[in-house]
Coordinates of C-alpha atoms in Angstrom, one line a residue:
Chain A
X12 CA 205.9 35.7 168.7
X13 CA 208.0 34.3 165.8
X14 CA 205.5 34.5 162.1
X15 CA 206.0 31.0 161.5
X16 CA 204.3 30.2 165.6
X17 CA 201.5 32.7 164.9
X18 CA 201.0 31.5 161.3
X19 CA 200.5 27.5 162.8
X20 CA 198.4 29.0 165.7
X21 CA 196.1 30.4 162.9
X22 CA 196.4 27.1 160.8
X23 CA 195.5 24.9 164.4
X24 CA 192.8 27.5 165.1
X25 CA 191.6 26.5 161.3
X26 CA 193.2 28.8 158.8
X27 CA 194.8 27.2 156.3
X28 CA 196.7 30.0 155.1
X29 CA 198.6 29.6 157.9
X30 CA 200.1 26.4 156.9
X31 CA 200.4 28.3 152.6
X32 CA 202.6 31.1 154.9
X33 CA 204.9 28.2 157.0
X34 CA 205.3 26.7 153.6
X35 CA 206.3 29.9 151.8
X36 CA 208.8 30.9 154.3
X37 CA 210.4 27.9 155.3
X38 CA 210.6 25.9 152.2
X39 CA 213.7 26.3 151.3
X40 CA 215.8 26.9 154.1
X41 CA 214.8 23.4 155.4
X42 CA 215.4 21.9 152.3
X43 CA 218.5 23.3 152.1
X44 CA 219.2 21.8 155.7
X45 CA 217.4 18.9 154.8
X46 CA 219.6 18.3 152.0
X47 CA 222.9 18.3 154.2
X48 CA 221.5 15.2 155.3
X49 CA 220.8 13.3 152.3
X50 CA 222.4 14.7 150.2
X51 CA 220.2 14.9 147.2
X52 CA 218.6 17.9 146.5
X53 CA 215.1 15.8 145.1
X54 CA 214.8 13.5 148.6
X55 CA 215.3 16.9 150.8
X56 CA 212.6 18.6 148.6
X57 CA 210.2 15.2 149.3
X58 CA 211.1 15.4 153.2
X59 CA 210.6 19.2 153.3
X60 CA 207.3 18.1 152.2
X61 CA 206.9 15.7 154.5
X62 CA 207.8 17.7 157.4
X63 CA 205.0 19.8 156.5
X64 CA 202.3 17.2 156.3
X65 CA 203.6 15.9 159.0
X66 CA 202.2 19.6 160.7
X67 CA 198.9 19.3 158.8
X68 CA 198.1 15.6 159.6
X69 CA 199.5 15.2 163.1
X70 CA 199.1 18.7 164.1
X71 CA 202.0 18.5 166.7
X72 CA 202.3 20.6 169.8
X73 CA 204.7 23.3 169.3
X74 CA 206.1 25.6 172.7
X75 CA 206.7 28.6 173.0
X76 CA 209.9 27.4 174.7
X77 CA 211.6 26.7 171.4
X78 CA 212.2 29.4 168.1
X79 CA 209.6 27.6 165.6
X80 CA 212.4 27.2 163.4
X81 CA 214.2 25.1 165.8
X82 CA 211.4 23.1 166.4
X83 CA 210.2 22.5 162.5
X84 CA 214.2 22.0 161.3
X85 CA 214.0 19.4 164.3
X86 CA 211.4 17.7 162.9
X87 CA 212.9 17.6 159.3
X88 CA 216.0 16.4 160.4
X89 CA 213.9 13.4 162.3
X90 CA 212.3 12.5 159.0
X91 CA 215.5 12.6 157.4
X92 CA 217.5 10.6 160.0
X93 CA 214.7 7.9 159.7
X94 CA 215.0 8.2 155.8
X95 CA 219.0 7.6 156.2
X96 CA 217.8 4.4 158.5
X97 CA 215.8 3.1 155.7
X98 CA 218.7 3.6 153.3
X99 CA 220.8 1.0 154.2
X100 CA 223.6 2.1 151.9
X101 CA 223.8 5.2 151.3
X102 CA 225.8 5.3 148.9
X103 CA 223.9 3.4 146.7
X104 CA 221.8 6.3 145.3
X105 CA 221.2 6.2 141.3
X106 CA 223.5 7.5 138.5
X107 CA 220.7 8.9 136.7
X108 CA 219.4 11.9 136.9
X109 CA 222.4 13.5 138.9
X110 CA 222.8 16.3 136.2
X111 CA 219.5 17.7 137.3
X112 CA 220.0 17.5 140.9
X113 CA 222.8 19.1 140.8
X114 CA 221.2 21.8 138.2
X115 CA 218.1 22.2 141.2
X116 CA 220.4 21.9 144.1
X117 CA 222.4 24.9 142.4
X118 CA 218.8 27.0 141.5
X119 CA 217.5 26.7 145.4
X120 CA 220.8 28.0 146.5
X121 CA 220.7 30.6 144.6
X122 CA 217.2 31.4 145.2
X123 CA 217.7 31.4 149.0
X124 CA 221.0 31.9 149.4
X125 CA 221.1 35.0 146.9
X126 CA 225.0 36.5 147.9
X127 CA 227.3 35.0 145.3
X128 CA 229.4 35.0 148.7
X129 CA 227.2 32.6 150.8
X130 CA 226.5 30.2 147.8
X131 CA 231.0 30.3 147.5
X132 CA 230.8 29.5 151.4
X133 CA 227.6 26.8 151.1
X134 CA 229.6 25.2 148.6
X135 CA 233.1 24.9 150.5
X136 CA 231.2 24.0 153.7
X137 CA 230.2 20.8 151.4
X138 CA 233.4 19.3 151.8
X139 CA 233.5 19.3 155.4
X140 CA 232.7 16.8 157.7
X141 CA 228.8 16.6 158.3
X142 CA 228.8 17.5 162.0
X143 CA 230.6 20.1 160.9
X144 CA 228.4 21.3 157.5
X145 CA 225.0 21.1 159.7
X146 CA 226.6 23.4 162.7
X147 CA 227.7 26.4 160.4
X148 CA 225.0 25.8 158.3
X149 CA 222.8 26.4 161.1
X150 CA 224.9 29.4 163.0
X151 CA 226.1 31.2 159.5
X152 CA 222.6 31.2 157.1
X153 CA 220.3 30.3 159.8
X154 CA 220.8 32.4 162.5
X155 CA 220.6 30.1 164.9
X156 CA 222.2 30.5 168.9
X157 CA 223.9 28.2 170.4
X158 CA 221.4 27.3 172.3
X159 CA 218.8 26.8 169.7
X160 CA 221.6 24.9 167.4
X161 CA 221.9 22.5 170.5
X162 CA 218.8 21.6 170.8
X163 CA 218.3 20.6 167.2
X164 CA 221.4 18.6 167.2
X165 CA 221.3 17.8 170.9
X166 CA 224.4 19.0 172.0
X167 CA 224.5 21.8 175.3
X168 CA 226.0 25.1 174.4
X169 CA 230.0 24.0 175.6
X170 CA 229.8 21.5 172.8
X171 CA 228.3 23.5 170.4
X172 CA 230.6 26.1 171.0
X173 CA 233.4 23.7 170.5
X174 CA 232.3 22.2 167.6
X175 CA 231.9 25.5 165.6
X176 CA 235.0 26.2 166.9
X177 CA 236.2 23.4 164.8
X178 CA 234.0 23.5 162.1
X179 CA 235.6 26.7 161.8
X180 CA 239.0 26.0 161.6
X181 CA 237.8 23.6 159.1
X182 CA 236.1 25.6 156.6
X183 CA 239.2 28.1 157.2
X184 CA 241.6 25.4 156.1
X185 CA 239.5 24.7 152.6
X186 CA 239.1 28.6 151.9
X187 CA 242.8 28.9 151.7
X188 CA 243.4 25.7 150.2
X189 CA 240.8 27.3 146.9
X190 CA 243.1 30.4 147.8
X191 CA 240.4 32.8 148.5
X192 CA 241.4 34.6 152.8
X193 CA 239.2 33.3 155.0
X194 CA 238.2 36.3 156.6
X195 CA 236.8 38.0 152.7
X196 CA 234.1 35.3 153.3
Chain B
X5 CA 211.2 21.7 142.1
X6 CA 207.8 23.2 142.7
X7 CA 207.2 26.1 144.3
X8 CA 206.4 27.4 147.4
X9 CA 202.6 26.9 146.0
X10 CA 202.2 24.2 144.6
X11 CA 203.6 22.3 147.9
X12 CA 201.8 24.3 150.1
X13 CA 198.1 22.8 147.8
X14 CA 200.0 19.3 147.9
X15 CA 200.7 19.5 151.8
X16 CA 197.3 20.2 152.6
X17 CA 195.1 17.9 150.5
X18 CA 197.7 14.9 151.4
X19 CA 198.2 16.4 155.0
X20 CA 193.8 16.0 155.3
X21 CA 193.8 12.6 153.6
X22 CA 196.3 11.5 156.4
X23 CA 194.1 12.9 159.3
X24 CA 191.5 11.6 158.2
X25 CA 191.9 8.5 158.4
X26 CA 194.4 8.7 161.3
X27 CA 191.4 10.0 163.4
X28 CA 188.9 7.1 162.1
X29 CA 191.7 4.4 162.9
X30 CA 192.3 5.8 166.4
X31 CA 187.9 6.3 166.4
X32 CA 188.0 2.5 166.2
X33 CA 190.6 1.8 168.7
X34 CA 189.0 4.0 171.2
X35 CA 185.6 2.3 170.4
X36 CA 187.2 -1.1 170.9
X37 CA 189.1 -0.2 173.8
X38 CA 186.0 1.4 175.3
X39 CA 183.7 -1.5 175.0
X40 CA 186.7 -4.2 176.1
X41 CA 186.9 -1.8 179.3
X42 CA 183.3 -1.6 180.0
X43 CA 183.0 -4.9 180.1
X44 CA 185.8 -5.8 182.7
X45 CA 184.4 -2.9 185.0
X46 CA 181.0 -4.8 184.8
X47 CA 182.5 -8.2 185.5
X48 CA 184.2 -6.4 188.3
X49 CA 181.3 -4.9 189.4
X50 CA 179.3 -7.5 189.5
X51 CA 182.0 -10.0 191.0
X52 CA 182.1 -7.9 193.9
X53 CA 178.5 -7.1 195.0
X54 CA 178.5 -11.4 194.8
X55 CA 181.4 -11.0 197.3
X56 CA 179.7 -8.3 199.0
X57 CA 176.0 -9.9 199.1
X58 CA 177.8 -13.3 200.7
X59 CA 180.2 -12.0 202.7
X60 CA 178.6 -8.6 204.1
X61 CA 174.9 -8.3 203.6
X62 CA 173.0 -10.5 206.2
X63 CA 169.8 -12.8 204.9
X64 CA 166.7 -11.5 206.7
X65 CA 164.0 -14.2 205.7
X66 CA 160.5 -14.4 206.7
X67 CA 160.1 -16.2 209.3
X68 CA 156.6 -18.8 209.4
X69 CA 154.7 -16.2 211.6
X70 CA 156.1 -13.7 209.0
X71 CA 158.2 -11.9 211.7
X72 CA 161.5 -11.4 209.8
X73 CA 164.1 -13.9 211.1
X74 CA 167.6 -12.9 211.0
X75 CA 170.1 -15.3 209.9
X76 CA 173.3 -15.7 212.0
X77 CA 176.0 -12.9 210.8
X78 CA 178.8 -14.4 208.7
X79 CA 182.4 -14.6 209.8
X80 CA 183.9 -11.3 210.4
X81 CA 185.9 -9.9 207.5
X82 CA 189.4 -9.7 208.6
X83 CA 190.9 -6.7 209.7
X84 CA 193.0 -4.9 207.1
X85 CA 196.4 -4.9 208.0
X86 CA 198.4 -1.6 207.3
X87 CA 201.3 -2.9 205.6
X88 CA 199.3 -3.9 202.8
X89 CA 196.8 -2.0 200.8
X90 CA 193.8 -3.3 202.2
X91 CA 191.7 -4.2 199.5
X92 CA 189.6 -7.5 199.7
X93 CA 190.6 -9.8 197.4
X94 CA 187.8 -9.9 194.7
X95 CA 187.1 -13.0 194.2
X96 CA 186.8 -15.1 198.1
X97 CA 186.9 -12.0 200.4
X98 CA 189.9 -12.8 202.0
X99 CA 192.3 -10.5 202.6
X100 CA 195.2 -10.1 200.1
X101 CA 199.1 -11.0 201.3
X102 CA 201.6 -8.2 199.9
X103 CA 205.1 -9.6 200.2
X104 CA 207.6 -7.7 201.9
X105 CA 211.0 -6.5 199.8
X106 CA 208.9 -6.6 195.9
X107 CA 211.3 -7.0 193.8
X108 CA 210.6 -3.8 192.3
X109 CA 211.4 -1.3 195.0
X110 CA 210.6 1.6 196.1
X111 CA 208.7 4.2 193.6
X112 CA 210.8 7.0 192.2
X113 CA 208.4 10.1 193.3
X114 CA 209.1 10.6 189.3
X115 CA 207.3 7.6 188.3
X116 CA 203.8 8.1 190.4
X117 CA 201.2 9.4 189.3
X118 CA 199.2 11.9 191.2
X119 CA 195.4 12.3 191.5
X120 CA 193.7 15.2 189.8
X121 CA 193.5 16.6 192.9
X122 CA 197.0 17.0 193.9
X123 CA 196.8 14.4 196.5
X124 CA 198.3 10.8 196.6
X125 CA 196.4 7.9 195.7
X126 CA 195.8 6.0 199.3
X127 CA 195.7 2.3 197.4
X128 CA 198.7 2.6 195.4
X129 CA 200.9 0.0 196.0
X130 CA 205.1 0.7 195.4
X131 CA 205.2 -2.3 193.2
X132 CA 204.0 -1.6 189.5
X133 CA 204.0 -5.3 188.7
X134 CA 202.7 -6.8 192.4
X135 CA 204.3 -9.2 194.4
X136 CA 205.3 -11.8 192.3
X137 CA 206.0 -9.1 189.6
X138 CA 203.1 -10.7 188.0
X139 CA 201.0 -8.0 187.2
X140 CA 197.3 -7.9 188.2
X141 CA 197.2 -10.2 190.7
X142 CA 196.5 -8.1 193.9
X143 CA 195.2 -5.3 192.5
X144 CA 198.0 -3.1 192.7
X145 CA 199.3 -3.0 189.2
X146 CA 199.2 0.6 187.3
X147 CA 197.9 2.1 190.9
X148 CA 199.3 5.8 190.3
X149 CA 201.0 4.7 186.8
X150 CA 201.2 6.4 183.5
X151 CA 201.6 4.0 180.8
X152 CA 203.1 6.0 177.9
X153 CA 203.9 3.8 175.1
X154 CA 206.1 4.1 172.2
X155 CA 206.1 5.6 168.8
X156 CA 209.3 6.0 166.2
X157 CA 210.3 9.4 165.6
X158 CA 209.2 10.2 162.5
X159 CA 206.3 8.3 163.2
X160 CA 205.4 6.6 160.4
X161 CA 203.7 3.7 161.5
X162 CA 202.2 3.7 165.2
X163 CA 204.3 0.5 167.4
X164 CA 202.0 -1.7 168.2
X165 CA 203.9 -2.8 171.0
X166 CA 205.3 -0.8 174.1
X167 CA 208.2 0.6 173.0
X168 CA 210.9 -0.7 175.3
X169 CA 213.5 -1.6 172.9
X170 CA 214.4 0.8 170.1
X171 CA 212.6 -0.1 166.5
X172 CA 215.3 -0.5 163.7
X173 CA 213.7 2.6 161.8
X174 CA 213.1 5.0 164.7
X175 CA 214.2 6.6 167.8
X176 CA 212.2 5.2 170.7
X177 CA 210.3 6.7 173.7
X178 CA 210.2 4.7 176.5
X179 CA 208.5 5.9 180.1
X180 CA 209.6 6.1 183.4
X181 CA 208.2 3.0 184.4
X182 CA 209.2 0.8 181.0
X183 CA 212.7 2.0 182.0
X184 CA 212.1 1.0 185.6
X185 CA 211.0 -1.9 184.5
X186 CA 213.8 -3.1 182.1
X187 CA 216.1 -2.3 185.0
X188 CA 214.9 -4.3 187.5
X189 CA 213.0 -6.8 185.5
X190 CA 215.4 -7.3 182.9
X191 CA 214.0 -6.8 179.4
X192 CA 212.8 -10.5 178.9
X193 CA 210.7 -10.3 181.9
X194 CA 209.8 -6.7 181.7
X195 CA 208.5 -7.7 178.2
X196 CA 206.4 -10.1 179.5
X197 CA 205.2 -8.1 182.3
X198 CA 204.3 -4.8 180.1
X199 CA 202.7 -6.4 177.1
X200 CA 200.6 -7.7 180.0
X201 CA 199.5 -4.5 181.2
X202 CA 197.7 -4.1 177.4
X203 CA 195.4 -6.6 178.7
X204 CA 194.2 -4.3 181.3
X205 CA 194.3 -0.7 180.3
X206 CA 193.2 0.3 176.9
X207 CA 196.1 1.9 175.2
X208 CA 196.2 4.2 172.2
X209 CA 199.9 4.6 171.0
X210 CA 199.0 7.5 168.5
X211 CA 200.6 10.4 168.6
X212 CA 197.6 13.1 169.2
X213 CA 197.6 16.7 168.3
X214 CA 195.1 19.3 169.8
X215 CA 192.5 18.2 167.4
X216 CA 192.8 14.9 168.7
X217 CA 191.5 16.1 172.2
X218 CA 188.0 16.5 171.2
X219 CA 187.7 12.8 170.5
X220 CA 188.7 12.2 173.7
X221 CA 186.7 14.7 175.3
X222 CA 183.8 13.1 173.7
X223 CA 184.8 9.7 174.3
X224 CA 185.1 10.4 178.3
X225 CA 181.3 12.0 178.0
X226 CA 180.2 9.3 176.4
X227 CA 181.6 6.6 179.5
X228 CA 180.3 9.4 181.5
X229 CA 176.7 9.0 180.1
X230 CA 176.2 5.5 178.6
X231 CA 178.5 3.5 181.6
X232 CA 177.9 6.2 184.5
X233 CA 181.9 6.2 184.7
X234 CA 183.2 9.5 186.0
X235 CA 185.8 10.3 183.6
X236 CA 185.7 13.9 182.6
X237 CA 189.1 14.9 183.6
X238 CA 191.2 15.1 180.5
X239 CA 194.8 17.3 181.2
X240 CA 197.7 18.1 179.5
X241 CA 201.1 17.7 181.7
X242 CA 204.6 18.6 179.9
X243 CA 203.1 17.5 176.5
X244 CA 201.4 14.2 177.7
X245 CA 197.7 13.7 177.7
X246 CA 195.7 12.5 180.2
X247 CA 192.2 10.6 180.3
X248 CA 191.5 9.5 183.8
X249 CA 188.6 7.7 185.2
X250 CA 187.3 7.6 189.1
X251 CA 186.1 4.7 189.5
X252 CA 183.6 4.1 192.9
X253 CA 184.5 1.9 195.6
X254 CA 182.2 -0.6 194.2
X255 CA 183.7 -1.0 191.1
X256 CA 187.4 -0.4 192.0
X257 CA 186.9 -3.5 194.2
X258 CA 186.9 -6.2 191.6
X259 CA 188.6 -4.2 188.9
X260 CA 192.2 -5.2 188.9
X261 CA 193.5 -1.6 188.3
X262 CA 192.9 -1.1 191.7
X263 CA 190.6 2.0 192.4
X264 CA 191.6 4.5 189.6
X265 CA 192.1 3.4 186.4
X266 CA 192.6 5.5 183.3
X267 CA 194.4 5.7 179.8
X268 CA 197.4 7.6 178.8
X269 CA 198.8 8.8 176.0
X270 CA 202.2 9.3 174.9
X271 CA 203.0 12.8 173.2
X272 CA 206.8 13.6 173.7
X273 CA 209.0 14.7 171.8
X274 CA 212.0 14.4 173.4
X275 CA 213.1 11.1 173.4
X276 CA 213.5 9.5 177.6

């Protein structure tokens, strides 16, 4: 069993570390995914958050069916979809303060993403389309399958496949256009 | 940002605080519902032992010598006819007319609902709404019927309505028989017909996590104990939680649901 299902088993069976372990090693990584979304590193920080009081307050059923990764990032990106709903216009998000969300979008980066090589490649991915961001985000620094990626974004595994196919393409097009070859990423 | 620990300290006291009071909102609701319930099934009840008392029961009096005297038996109830479910109506005896060709249709085996014990209810009617699509009126409505009602994604705030239209800030889950019913109603009369249905059946919208099934479990041995309603079957199918009461002949016979009533809650998350 996948540590983050045996760590909310323990948490449902009344062990609240299990919740302080989810937390520790998911954090991040859905924020990160999170943030793909809403683009603003501070909102994905406050839905990551949510996503996980969502687990202490509702204390949804999770299956064994699904990686629990799948399942919590599935749940994140249904808080933020509803938070993008509530935003009527997106692009009216303050001025102020930009600085340091950029400043902490940069720090989690690095802190999960670590290789100077995947932050390059998080960065470029940035400029993509968003269909395309959240399908190599999930394949290339999440490890997701297909299967599991289609699930989340509920796609089957021919579209999935097509999609990264494009996404790649994509991303291979901006590499080259910063000069750098696609395939030293 | 904060750290790992300082969210995970911030997730648990807020996460509690939430639960909390979730579970003492949804306490009340049951209460509520529970009470409102009990009270039709006694109505029920005792409408139909008046029914039965005039209609089936014959007067012995004593007779001036004090040899009992038998009055003369009533009219004969009539005999139930096959093609409909059989039940007496509750209120004058007289045997209930199911029209032919309901506009509903036939069931989808999708839609029914089966007993606990793997068998088919025997009074279940095909029509969810009854004859006239006007739910109630011959006892067939919600016979074999999960009611699962609707809840945005993200569930913020509980719908307080069946969910058979999307809300503007959520995806909505709509059951197989709010779809059914939206197709062949249309959604202005399948409106109408579900909110309805609330009147009848005690419905909890809340989304319920394990914790949420000792509640329930209590609540059914509580309407076990205090209202000598057989309910202790409480299941789990596909992520959807059942509470399901048996009710006896006596007091399925006046109670509209027909002869098994029960609640059901909607835990899905997969949108229909």
């Amino acid at each position: 069993m996948e540590n983050g299902a045996s760590s909310y088993r323990r948490f449902l069976e009344g062990d609240e570390n299990g919740i302080v372990e989810i937390v520790r090693d998911y954090k991040d990584g859905l924020m990160l995914y999170l943030n793909g979304y809403v683009r603003n590193i501070h909102t994905a920080e406050d839905l990551t958050e949510d996503t996980f009081i969502r687990l202490v307050a509702k204390r949804p059923r999770y299956s064994d069916r699904y990686a629990f990764k799948t399942w919590l990032y599935a749940i994140g990106r249904n808080l933020a979809i509803d938070y993008l709903r509530r935003q009527k216009r997106r692009s009216e998000q303050p001025l102020d303060g930009m600085e340091e969300i950029l400043a902490d979008e940069v720090s989690v980066e690095k802190q999960y993403l670590r290789e100077e090589r995947k932050i390059l490649l998080f960065r470029l991915m940035d400029r993509l389309h968003e269909e395309y961001r959240q399908v190599l985000y999930l394949y290339y620094f999440e490890n997701l399958r297909h299967e599991e990626i289609g699930r989340l974004l509920h796609k089957n595994r021919r579209q999935v496949e097509n999609l990264l196919y494009r996404a790649k393409q994509a991303l291979k097009r901006e590499t080259e256009k910063e000069g750098f070859r696609h395939e030293d990423l | 940002m904060k750290t790992y620990e300082e969210m995970a300290e911030s997730v648990l006291r807020i996460g509690k605080e939430k639960r909390t009071a979730e579970l003492r909102k949804r306490k009340i609701l049951l209460t509520g519902g529970t009470v409102a319930l009990c009270l039709l099934l006694a109505f029920g009840g005792f409408l139909a032992q008046r029914s039965w008392k005039e209609n089936v029961v014959p007067a012995v009096l004593p007779g001036e010598d004090g040899v009992p005297v038998q009055e003369p038996m009533p009219e004969p109830m009539p005999v139930p006819d096959p093609q409909t479910d059989g039940l007496p109506d509750p209120v004058n005896g007289t045997q209930q007319e199911q029209v032919p060709g309901e506009i509903n249709g036939p069931v989808d085996p999708a839609d029914r609902q089966d007993s606990s014990d793997g068998q088919e209810q025997k009074n279940g009617s095909a029509d969810i709404f009854g004859p006239e699509g006007n739910p109630g009126k011959d006892g067939s409505l919600m016979n074999n019927y999960s009611v699962y009602y609707g809840i945005d994604s993200a569930e913020t705030e509980p719908q307080g309505v069946p969910c058979y239209a999307a809300p503007d800030n959520g995806v909505c889950y709509r059951s197989p028989m709010v779809e059914k019913a939206i197709r062949e109603l249309g959604p202005e009369n399948a409106e109408n017909a579900i909110l309805q249905i609330k009147g009848y059946l005690f419905l909890n919208n809340a989304q319920c996590g394990e914790g949420d099934m000792l509640v329930f479990a209590q609540e059914a041995e509580r309407l076990e104990r205090d209202a000598g309603i057989s309910c202790g079957l409480v299941r789990e199918e596909d992520g959807v939680y059942h509470l399901e009461m048996e009710l006896t002949p006596e007091q399925a016979a006046g109670f509209p649901a027909g002869n098994e009533c029960g609640w059901f809650l909607f835990f899905r998350d997969q949108p229909v």
